[in-house]
Tab-separated table of C-alpha atoms in Angstrom:
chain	number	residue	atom	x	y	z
A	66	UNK	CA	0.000	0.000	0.000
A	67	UNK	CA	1.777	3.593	-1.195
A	68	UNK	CA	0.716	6.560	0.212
A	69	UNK	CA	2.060	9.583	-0.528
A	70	UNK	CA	3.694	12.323	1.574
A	71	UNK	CA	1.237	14.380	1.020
A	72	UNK	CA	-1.689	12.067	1.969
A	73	UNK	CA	0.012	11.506	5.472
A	74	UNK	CA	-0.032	15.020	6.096
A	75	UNK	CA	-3.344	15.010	5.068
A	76	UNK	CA	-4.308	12.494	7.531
A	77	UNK	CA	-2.545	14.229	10.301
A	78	UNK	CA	-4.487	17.134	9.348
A	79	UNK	CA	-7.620	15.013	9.358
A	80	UNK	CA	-8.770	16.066	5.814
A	81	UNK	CA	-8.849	13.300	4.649
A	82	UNK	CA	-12.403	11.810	4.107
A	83	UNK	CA	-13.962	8.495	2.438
A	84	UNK	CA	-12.438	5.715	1.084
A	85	UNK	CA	-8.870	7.783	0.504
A	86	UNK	CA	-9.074	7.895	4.565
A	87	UNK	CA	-9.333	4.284	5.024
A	88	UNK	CA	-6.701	2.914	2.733
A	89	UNK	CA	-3.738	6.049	4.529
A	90	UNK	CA	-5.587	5.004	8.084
A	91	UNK	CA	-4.754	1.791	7.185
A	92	UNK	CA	-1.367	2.329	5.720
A	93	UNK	CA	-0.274	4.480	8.917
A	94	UNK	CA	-1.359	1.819	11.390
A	95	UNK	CA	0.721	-0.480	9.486
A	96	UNK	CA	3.913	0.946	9.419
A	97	UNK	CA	5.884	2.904	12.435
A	98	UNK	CA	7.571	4.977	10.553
A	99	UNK	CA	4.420	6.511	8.881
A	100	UNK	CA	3.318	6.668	12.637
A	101	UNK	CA	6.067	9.085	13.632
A	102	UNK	CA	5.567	10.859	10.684
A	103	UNK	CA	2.093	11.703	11.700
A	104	UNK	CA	3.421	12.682	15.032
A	105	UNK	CA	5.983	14.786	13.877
A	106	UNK	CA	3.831	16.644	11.345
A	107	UNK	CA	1.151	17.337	15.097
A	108	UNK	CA	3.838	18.143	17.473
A	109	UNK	CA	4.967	20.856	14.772
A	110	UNK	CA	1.620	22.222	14.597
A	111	UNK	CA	0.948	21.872	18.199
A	112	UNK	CA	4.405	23.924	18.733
A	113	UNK	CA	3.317	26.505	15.802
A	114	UNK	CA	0.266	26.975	17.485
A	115	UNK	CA	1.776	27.477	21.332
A	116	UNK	CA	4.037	30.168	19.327
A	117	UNK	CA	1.662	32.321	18.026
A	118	UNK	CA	-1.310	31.852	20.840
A	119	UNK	CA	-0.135	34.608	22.541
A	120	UNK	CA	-0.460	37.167	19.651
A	121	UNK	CA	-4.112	36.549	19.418
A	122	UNK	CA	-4.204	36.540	22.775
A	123	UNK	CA	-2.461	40.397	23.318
A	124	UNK	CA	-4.928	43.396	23.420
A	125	UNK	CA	-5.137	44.787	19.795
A	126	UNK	CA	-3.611	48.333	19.876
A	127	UNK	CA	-6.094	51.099	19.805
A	128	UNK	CA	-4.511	52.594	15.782
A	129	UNK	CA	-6.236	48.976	14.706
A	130	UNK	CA	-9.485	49.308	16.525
A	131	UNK	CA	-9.968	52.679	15.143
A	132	UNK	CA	-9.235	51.514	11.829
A	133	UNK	CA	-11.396	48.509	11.786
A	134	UNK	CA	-14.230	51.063	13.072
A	135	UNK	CA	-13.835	53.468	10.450
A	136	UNK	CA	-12.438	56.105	12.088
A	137	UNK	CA	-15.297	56.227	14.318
A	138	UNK	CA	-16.460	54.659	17.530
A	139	UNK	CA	-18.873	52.560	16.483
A	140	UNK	CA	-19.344	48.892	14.568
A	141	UNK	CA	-18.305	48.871	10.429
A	142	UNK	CA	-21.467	46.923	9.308
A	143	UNK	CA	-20.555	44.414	6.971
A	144	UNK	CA	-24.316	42.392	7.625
A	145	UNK	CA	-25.866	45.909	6.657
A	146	UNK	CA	-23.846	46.635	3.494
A	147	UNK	CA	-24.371	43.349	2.333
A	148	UNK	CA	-28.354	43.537	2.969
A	149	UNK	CA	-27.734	46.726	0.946
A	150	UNK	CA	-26.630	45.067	-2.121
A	151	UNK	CA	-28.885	41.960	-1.696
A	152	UNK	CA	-31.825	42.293	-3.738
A	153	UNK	CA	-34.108	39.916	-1.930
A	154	UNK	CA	-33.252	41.371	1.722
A	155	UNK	CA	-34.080	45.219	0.135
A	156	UNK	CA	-37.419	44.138	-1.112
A	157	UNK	CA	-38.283	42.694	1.873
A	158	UNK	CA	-36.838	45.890	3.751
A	159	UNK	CA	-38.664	48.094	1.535
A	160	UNK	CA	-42.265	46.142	1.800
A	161	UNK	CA	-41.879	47.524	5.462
A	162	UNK	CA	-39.875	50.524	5.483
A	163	UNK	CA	-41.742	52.852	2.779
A	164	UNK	CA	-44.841	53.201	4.679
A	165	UNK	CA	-42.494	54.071	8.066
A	166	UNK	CA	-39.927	56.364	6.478
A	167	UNK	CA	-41.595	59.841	6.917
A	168	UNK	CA	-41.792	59.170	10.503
A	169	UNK	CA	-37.915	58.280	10.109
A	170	UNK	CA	-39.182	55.447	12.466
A	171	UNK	CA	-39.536	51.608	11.001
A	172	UNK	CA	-42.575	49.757	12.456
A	173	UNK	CA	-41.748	46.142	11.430
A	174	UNK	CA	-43.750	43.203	11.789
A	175	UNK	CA	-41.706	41.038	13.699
A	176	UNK	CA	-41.739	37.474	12.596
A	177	UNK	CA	-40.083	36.378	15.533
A	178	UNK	CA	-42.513	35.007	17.291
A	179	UNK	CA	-42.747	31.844	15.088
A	180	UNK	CA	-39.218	31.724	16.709
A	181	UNK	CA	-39.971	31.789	19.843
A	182	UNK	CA	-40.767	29.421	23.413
A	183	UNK	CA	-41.465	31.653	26.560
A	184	UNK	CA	-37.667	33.382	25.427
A	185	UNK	CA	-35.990	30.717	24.100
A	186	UNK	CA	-35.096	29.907	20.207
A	187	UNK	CA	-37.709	27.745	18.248
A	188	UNK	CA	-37.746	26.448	14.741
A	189	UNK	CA	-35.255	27.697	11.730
A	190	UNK	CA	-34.058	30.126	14.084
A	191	UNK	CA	-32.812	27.357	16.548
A	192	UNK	CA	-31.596	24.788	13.993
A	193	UNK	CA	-29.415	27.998	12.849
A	194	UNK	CA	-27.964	28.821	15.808
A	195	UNK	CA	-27.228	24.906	16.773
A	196	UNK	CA	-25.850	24.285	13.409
A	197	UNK	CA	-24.956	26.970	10.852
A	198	UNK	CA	-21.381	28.026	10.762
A	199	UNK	CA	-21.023	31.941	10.824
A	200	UNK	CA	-20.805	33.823	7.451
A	201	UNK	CA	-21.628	30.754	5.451
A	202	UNK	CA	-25.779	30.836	5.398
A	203	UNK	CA	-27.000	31.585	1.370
A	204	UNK	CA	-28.066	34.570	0.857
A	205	UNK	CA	-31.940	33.603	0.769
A	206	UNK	CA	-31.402	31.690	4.384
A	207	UNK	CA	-33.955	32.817	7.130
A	208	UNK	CA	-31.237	33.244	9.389
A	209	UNK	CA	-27.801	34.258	9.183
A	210	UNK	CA	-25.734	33.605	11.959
A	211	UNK	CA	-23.159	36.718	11.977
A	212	UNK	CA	-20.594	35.560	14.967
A	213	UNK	CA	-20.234	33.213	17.884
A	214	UNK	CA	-18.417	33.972	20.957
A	215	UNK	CA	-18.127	33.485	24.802
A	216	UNK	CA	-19.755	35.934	27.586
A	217	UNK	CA	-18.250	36.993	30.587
A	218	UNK	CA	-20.029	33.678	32.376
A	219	UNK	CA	-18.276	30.834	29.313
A	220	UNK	CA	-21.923	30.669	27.748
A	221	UNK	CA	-21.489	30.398	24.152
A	222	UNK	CA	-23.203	33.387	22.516
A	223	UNK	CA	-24.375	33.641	18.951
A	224	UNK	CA	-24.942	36.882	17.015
A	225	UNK	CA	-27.829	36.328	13.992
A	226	UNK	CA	-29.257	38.581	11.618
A	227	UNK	CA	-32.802	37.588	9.588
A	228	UNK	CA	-35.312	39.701	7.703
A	229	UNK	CA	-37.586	40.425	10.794
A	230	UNK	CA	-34.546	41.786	12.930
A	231	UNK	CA	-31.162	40.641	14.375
A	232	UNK	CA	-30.516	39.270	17.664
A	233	UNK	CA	-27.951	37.619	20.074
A	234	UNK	CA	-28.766	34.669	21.322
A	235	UNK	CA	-27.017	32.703	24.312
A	236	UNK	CA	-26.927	28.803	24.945
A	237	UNK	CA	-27.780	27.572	28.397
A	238	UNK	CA	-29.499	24.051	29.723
A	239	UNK	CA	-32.628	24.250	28.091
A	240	UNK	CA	-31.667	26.275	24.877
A	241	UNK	CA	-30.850	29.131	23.699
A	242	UNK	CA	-31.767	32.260	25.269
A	243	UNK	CA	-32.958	34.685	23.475
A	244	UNK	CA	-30.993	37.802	25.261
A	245	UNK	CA	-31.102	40.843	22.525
A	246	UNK	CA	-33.418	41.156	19.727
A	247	UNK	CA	-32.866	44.515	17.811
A	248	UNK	CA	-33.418	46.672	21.045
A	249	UNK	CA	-37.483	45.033	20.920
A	250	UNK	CA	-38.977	43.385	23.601
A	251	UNK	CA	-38.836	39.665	23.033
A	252	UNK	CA	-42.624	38.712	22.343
A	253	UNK	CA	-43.784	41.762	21.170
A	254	UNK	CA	-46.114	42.136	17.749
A	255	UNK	CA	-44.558	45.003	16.961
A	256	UNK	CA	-40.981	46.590	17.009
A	257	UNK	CA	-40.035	50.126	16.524
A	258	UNK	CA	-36.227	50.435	15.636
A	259	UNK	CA	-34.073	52.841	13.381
A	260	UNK	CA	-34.270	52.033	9.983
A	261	UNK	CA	-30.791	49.354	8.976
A	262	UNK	CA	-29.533	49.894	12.761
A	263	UNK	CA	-30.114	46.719	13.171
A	264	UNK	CA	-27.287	44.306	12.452
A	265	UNK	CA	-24.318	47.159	13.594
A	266	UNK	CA	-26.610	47.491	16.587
A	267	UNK	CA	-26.326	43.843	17.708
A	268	UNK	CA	-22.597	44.008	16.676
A	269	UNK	CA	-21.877	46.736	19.153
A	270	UNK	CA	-23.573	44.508	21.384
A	271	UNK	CA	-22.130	41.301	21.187
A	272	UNK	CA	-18.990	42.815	21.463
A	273	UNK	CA	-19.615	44.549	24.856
A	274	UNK	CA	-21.455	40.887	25.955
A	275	UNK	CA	-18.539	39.086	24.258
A	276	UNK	CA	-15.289	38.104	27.190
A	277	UNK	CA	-12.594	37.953	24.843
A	278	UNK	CA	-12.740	37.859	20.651
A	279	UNK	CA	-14.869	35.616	18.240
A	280	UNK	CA	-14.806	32.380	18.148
A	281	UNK	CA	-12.883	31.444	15.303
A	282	UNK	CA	-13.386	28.812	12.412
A	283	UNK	CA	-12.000	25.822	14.155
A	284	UNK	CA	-13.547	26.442	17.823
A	285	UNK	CA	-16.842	26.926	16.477
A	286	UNK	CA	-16.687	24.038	14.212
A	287	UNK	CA	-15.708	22.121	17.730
A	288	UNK	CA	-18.221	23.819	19.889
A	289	UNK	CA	-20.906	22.782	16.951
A	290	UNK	CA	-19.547	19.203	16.855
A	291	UNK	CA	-20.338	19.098	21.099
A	292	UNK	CA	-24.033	20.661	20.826
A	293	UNK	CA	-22.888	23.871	22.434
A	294	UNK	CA	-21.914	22.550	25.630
A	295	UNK	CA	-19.511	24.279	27.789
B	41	UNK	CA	-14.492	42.834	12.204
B	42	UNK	CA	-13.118	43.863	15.545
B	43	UNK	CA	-13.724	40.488	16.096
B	44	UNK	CA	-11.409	39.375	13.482
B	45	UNK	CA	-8.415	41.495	14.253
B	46	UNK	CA	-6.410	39.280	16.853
B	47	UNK	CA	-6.668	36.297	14.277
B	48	UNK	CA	-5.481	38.763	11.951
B	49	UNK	CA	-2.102	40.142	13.530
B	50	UNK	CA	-1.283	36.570	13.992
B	51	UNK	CA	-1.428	35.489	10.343
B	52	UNK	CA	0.368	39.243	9.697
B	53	UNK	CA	3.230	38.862	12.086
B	54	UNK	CA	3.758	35.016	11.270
B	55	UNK	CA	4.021	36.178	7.479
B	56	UNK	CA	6.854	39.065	8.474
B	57	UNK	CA	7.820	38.735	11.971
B	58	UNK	CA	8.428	42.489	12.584
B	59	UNK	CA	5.689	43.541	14.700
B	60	UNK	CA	5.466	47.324	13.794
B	61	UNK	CA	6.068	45.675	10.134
B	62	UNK	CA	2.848	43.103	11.171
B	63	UNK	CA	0.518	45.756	11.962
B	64	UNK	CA	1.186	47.807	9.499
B	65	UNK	CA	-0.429	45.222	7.090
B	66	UNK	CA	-3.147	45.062	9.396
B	67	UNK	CA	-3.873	48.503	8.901
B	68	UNK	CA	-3.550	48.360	5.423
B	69	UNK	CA	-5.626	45.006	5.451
B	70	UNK	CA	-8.804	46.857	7.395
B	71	UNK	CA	-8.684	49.663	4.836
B	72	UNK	CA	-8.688	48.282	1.867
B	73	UNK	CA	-11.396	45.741	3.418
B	74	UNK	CA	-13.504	48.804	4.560
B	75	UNK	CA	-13.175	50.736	1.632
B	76	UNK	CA	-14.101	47.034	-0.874
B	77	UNK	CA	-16.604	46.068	1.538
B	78	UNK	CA	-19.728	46.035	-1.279
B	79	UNK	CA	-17.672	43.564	-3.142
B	80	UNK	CA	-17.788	41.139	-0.343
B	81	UNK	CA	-20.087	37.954	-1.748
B	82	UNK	CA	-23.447	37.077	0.597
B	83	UNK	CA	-23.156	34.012	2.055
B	84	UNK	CA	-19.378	33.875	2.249
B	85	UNK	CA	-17.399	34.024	5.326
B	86	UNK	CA	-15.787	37.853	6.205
B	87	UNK	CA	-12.855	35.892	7.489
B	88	UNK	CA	-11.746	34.119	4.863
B	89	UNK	CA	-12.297	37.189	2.492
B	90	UNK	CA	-9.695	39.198	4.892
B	91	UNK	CA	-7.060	36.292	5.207
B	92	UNK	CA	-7.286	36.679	1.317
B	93	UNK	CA	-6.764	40.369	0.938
B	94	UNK	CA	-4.207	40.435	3.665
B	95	UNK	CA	-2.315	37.701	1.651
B	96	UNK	CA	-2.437	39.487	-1.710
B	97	UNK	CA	-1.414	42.559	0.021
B	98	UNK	CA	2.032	40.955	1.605
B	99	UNK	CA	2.439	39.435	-1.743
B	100	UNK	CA	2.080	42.977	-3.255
B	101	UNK	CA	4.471	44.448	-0.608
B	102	UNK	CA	7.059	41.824	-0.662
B	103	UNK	CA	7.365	42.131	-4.563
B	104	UNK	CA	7.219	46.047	-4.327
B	105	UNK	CA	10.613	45.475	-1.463
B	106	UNK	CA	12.266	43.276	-4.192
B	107	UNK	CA	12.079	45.379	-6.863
B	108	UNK	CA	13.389	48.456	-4.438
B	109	UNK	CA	16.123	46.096	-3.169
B	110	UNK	CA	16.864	45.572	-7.193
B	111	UNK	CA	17.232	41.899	-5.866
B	112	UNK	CA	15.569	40.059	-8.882
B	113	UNK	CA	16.104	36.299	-8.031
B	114	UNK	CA	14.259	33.158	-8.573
B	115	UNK	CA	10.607	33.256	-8.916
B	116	UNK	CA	10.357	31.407	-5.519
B	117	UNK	CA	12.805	33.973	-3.582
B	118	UNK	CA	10.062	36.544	-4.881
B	119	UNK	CA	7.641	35.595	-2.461
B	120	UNK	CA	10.447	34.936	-0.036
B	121	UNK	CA	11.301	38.119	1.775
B	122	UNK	CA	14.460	36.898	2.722
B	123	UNK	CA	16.241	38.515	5.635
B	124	UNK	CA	20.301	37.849	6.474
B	125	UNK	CA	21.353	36.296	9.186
B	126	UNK	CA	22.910	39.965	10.762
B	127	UNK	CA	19.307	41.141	10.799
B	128	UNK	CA	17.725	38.219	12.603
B	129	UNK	CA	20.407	38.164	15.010
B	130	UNK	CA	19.766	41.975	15.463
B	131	UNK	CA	15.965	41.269	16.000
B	132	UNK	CA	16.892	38.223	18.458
B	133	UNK	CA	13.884	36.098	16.834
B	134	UNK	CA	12.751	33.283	18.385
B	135	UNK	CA	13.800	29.707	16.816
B	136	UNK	CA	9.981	29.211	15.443
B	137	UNK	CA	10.511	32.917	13.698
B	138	UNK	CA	13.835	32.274	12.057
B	139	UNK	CA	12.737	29.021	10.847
B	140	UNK	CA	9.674	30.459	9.674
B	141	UNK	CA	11.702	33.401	7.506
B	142	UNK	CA	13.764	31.272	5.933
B	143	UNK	CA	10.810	29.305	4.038
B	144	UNK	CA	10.033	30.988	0.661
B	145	UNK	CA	7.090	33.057	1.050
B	146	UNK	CA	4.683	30.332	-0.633
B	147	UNK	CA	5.384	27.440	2.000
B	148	UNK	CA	5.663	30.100	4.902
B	149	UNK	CA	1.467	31.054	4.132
B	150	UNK	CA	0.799	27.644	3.399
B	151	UNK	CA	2.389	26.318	7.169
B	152	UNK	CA	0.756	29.304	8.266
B	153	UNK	CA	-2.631	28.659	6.751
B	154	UNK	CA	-3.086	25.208	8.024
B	155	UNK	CA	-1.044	24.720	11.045
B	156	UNK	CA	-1.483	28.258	13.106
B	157	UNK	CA	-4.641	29.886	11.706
B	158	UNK	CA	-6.529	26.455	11.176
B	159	UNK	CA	-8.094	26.730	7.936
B	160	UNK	CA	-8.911	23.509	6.100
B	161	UNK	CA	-6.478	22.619	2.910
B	162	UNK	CA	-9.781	23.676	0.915
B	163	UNK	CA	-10.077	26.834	2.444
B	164	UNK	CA	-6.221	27.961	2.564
B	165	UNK	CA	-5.883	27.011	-0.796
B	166	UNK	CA	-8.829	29.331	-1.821
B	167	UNK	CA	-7.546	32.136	0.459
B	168	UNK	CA	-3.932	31.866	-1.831
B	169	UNK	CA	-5.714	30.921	-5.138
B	170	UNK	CA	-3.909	27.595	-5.421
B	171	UNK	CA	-5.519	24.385	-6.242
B	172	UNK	CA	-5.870	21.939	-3.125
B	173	UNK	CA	-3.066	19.707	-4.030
B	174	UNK	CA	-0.488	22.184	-4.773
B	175	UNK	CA	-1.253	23.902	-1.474
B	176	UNK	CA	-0.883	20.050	0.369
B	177	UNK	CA	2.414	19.791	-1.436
B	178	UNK	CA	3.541	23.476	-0.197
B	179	UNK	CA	3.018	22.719	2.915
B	180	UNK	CA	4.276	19.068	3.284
B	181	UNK	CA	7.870	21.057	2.005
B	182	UNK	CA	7.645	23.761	4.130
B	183	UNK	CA	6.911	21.726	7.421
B	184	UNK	CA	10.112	19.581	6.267
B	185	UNK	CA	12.051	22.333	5.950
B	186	UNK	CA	11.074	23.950	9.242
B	187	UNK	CA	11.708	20.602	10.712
B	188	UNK	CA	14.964	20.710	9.370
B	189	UNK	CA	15.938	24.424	10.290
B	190	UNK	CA	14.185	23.812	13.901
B	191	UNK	CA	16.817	20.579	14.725
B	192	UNK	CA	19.513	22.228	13.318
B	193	UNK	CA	19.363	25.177	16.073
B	194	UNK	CA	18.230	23.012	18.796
């Protein structure tokens, strides 16, 4: 059995899948030396990884955070220029806003409700936030999850934007708690909120909820993989 | 994006090991982000989309430092952003940061890619615009190589 280089890499990487995975599983547990090569190829990565912890770990200096906000103090939007140059999500906005706009107020509908159990996620919006990996929802998705990331208690928070409104949402026992929901009163009918506030609103917040930065790719994958569990 | 910006000085500093030098390309990284934000896709992840414009950028600025250091060598020392042994000595680098310098610039993102920031060989190779296989074979040479340098200093 011949494996290549690269496919024991692979394997120490664990991207391998299928049948390609069997036949290099098999071919490592076969032979020492391919064994050592797999450990070599982790304890360099484990050592890379040690290294450079602490950078991510360090405060970001101030020049940064003022650049990533613009120049300003508050949250660059990225959810709100996308919904800006999403067809679907400006119909939708515009079905509601139109009527709303001379009062410079938005009265939406809130749709939420469907969502909702007595405060805690229901439905699409809780198969989102159990399963959907941030960023990666298609554009027409109910729900698009915009962040994860840990409060100041090690709850696993979840930031999500939809049509209706934007929210952040934390995981406890029973579910997820519904703990923000575009500045509305969970429950309500009706909503009043500042027309496309909404997503850099729940931004800002998360981030002062938030005990240290996002959760990135690989930890949220994990947390995902364990249901959310602390 | 706040969010994003401790991931992103450690991709930036593993790529040029200054630190002043690491966050300038942050900076430079969060503008040109902010001010291409509308060509961001829907339904793609904002992290990967920074990784890839913080890459091109380095790229940019490595070839730009060549060109000013009229020091037109192989196509693979392009990417490399070599520095002598005086200046690392000067900077007192750590072992893992001298190794790491010495790679040519394509194994040093791939090694980066995978084994710090923890993309998946999919996703690094679409953050560098490489096909999957050529980034696997990047950075199978690049970890032997830092291997290499790592037990030769030990």
């Amino acid at each position: 059995m011949n494996v290549t280089r690269e496919q024991v890499a692979a394997f120490a990487d664990d991207q391998l899948t299928g049948e390609e995975a069997r036949v290099v599983a098999a071919a490592v547990a076969a032979d020492a030396a391919l064994q050592a090569e797999v450990a070599a190829h982790r304890a360099l990565r484990a050592r890379l990884t040690a290294h450079f912890a602490p950078v991510a770990e360090a405060p970001v200096p101030e020049r940064l955070q003022r650049a990533a906000s613009g120049g300003r103090d508050e949250v660059i939007d990225f959810a709100a220029a996308r919904a800006a140059h999403t067809p679907a999500r400006q119909l939708a906005w515009r079905r509601y806003a139109l009527p709303a706009l001379a009062a410079s107020l938005l009265v939406a509908f809130v749709g939420f409700n469907a969502w909702l159990r007595r405060g805690y996620a229901h439905g699409e919006l809780a198969g989102a936030l159990d399963h959907q990996v941030a960023m990666t929802a298609p554009a027409n998705s109910p729900v698009h999850i915009l962040l994860s990331f840990r409060d100041g208690a090690g709850q696993y928070c979840r930031a999500f934007s939809a049509d209706t409104g934007s929210g952040i949402a934390c995981r406890d026992e029973r579910g997820w708690r519904l703990r923000d929901l575009s500045g509305a009163s969970v429950g309500q009918q009706t909503e009043y909120r500042q027309a496309g506030s909404s997503d850099a609103a729940i931004m800002e917040k998360s981030q002062a909820i938030a005990a240290g930065p996002a959760l990135d790719a690989v930890s949220e994958a994990a947390a995902i993989k364990r249901g959310w569990r602390r | 994006m706040l969010a994003l910006l401790p991931r992103l000085r450690r991709f930036a500093l593993g790529l040029l090991h200054d630190p002043a030098d690491a966050d300038d390309l942050c900076q430079m990284t969060i503008e040109r982000a902010l001010r291409a934000r509308a060509q961001w896709q829907p339904g793609t992840r904002l992290d990967s989309w920074m990784y890839r414009i913080m890459r091109n950028l380095w790229i940019d600025e490595a070839r730009a430092r060549n060109r000013r250091a009229e020091n037109l060598v192989g196509e693979e020392d392009a990417l490399g952003v070599g520095i002598d042994g005086g200046q690392e000595a000067r900077l007192g680098l750590a072992d893992i940061d001298r190794a790491l310098s010495r790679l040519p610039g394509e194994q040093r993102e791939a090694v980066l890619l995978v084994m710090v920031e923890g993309w998946s060989y999919k996703e690094a190779a679409e953050i560098v615009g490489c096909p999957v296989g050529t980034l696997n074979s990047r950075l199978v040479r690049g970890r032997d190589a830092l291997m290499e340098i790592l037990e030769e200093t030990a």
